[in-house]
PDB file of C-alpha atoms in Angstrom:
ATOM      1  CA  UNK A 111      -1.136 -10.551  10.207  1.00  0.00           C
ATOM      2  CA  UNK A 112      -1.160  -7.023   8.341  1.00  0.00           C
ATOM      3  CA  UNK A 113       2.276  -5.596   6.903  1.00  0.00           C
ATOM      4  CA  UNK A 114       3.134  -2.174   8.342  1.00  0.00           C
ATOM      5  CA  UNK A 115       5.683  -0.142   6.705  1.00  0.00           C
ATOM      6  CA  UNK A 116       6.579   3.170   8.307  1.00  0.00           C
ATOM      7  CA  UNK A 117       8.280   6.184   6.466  1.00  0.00           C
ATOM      8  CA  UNK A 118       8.476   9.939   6.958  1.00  0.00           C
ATOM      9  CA  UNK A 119      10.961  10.036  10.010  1.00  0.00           C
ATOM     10  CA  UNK A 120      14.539  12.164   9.676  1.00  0.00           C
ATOM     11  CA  UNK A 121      16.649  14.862  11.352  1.00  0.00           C
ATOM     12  CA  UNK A 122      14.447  17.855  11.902  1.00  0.00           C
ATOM     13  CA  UNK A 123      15.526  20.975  14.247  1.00  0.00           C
ATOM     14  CA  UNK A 124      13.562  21.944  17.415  1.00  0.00           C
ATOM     15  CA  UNK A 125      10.594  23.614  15.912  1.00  0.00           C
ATOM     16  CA  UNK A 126      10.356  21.962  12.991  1.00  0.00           C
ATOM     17  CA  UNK A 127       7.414  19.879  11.796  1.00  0.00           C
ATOM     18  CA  UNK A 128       7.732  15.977  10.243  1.00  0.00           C
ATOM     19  CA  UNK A 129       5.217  14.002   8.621  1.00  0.00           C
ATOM     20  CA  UNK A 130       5.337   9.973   9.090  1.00  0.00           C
ATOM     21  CA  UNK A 131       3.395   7.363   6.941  1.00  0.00           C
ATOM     22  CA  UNK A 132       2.319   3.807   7.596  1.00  0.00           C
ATOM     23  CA  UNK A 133       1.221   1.661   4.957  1.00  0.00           C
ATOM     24  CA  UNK A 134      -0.753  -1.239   5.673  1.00  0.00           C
ATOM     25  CA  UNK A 135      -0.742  -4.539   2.977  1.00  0.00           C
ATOM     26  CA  UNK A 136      -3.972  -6.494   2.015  1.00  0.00           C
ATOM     27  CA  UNK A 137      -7.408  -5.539   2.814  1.00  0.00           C
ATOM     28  CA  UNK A 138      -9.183  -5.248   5.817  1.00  0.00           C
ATOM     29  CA  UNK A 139      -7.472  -1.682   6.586  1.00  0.00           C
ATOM     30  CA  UNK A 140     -10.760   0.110   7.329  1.00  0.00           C
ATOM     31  CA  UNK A 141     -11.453  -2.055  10.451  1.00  0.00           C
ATOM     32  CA  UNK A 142      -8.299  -1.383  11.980  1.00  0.00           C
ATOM     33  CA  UNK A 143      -7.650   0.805  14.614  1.00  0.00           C
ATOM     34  CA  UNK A 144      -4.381   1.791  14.459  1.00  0.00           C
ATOM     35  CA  UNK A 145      -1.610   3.689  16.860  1.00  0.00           C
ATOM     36  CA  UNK A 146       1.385   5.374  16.887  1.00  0.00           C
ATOM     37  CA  UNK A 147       4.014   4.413  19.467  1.00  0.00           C
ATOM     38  CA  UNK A 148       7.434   5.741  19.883  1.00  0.00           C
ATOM     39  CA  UNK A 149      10.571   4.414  22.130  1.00  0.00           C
ATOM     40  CA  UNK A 150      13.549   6.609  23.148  1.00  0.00           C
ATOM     41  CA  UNK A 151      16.654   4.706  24.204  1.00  0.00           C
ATOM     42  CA  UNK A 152      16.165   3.542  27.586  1.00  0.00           C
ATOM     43  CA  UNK A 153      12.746   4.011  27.452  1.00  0.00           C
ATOM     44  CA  UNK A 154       9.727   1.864  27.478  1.00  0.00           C
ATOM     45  CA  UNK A 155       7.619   2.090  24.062  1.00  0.00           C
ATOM     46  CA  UNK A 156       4.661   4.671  24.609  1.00  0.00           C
ATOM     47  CA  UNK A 157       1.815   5.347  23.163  1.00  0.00           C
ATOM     48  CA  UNK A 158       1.574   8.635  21.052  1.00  0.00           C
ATOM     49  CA  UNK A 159      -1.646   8.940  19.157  1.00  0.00           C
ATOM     50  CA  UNK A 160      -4.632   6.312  17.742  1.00  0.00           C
ATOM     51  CA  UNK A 161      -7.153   6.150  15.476  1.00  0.00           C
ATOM     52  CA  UNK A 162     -10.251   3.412  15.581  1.00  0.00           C
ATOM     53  CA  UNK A 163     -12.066   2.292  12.367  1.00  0.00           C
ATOM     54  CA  UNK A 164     -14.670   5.024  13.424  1.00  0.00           C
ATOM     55  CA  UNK A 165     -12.392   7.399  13.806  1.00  0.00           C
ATOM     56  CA  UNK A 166     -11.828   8.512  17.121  1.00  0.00           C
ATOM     57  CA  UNK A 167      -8.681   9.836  18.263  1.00  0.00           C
ATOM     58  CA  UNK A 168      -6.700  10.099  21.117  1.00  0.00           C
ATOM     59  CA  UNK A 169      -3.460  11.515  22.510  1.00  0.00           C
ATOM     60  CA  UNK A 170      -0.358  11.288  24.897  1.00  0.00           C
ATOM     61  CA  UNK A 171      -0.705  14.595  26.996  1.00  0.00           C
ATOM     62  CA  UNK A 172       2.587  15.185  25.824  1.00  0.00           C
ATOM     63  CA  UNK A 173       1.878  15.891  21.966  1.00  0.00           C
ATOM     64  CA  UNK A 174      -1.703  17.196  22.302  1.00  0.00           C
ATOM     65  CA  UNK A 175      -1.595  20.265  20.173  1.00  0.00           C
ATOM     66  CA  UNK A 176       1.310  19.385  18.574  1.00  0.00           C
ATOM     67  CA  UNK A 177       0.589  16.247  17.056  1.00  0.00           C
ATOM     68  CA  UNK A 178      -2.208  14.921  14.501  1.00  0.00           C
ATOM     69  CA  UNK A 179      -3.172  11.436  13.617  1.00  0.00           C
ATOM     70  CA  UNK A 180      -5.247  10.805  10.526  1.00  0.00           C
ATOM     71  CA  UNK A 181      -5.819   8.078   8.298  1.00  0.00           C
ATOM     72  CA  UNK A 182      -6.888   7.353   4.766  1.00  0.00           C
ATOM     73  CA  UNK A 183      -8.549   4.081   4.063  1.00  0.00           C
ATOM     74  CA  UNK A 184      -8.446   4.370   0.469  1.00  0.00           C
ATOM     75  CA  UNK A 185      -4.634   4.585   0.516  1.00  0.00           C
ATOM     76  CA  UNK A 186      -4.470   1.623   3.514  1.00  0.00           C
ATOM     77  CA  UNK A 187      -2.349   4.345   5.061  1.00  0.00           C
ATOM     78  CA  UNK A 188      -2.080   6.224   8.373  1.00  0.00           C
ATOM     79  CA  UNK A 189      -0.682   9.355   8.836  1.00  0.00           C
ATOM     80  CA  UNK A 190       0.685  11.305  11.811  1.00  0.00           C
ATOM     81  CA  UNK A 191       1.437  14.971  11.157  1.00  0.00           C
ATOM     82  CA  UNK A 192       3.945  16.449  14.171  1.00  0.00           C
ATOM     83  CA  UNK A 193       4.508  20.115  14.592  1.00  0.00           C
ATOM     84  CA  UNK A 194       6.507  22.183  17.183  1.00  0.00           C
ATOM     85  CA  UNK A 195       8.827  19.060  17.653  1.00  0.00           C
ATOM     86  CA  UNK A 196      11.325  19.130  20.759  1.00  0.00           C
ATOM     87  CA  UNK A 197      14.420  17.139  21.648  1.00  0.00           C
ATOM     88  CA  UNK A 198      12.055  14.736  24.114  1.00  0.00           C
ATOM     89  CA  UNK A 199      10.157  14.059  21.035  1.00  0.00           C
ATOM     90  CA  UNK A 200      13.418  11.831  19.633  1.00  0.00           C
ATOM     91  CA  UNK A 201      12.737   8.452  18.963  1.00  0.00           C
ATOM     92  CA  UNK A 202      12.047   5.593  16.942  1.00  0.00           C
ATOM     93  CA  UNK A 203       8.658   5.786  15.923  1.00  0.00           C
ATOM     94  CA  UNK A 204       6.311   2.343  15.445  1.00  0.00           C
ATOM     95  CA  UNK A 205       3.281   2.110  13.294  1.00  0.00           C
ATOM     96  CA  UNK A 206       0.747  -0.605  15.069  1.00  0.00           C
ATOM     97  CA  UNK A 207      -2.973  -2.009  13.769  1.00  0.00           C
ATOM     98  CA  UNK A 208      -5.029  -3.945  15.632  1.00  0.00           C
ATOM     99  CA  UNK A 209      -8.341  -5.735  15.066  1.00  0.00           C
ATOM    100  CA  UNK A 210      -9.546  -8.826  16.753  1.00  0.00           C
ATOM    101  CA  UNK A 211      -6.934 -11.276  16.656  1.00  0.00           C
ATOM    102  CA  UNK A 212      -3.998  -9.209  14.521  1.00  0.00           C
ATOM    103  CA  UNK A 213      -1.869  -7.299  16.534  1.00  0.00           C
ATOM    104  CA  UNK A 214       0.599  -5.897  14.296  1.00  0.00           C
ATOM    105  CA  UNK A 215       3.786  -3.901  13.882  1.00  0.00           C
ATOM    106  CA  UNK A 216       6.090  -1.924  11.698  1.00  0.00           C
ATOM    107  CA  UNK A 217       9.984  -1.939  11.579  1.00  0.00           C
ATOM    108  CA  UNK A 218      10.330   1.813  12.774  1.00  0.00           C
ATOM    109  CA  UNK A 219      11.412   5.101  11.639  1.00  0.00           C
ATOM    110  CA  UNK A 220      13.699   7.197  13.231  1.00  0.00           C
ATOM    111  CA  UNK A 221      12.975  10.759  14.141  1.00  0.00           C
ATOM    112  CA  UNK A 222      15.352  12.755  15.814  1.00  0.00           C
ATOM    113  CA  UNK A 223      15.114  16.768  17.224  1.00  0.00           C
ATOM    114  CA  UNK A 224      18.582  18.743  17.414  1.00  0.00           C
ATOM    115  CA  UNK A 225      19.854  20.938  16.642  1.00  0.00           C
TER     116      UNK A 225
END
């Protein structure tokens, strides 16, 4: 299994933009296709945004527009760039990589909207 360790989350007001980082250990990161999940208390985990190896993207209907996913392979990292954030948009946020038989995740960062 792959090592995921998230960073980037934090308080942020509604409006405000964050920028959240997963780093990936080992090699191999190129052929991963990797996601972004989140999980509000009392709420199932959801998806938010993915990337595969060949880099094709796609998007809750809830953060299209808002939110980016991108990824650099020569850092082993994956990136997901959130604008416009609202209150709804509070959660903990899960970095995930999949290929073949790894299914992996990361501890979690926190992001929470208020003001």
């Amino acid at each position: 299994q792959v090592q995921l360790v998230e960073s980037g989350g934090g308080l942020v007001q509604p409006g405000g933009s964050l920028r959240l980082s997963c780093v990936a250990s080992g090699s191999g990161f190129n052929v991963y296709s990797m996601g972004w999940y989140r999980q509000a208390p009392g709420k199932q985990r959801e998806l938010v945004a993915k990337i595969t190896s060949g880099y094709t993207t796609n998007y809750a209907d809830s953060v299209k527009g808002r939110f980016t996913i991108f990824r650099d392979n020569a850092k082993n990292t994956v990136y997901l760039r959130m604008s416009s954030l609202k209150p709804e948009d509070t959660a903990v946020y899960y970095c995930n990589a999949v290929h073949l038989l790894i299914d992996s995740w990361g501890q979690g960062t926190q992001v929470t909207v208020s003001s």
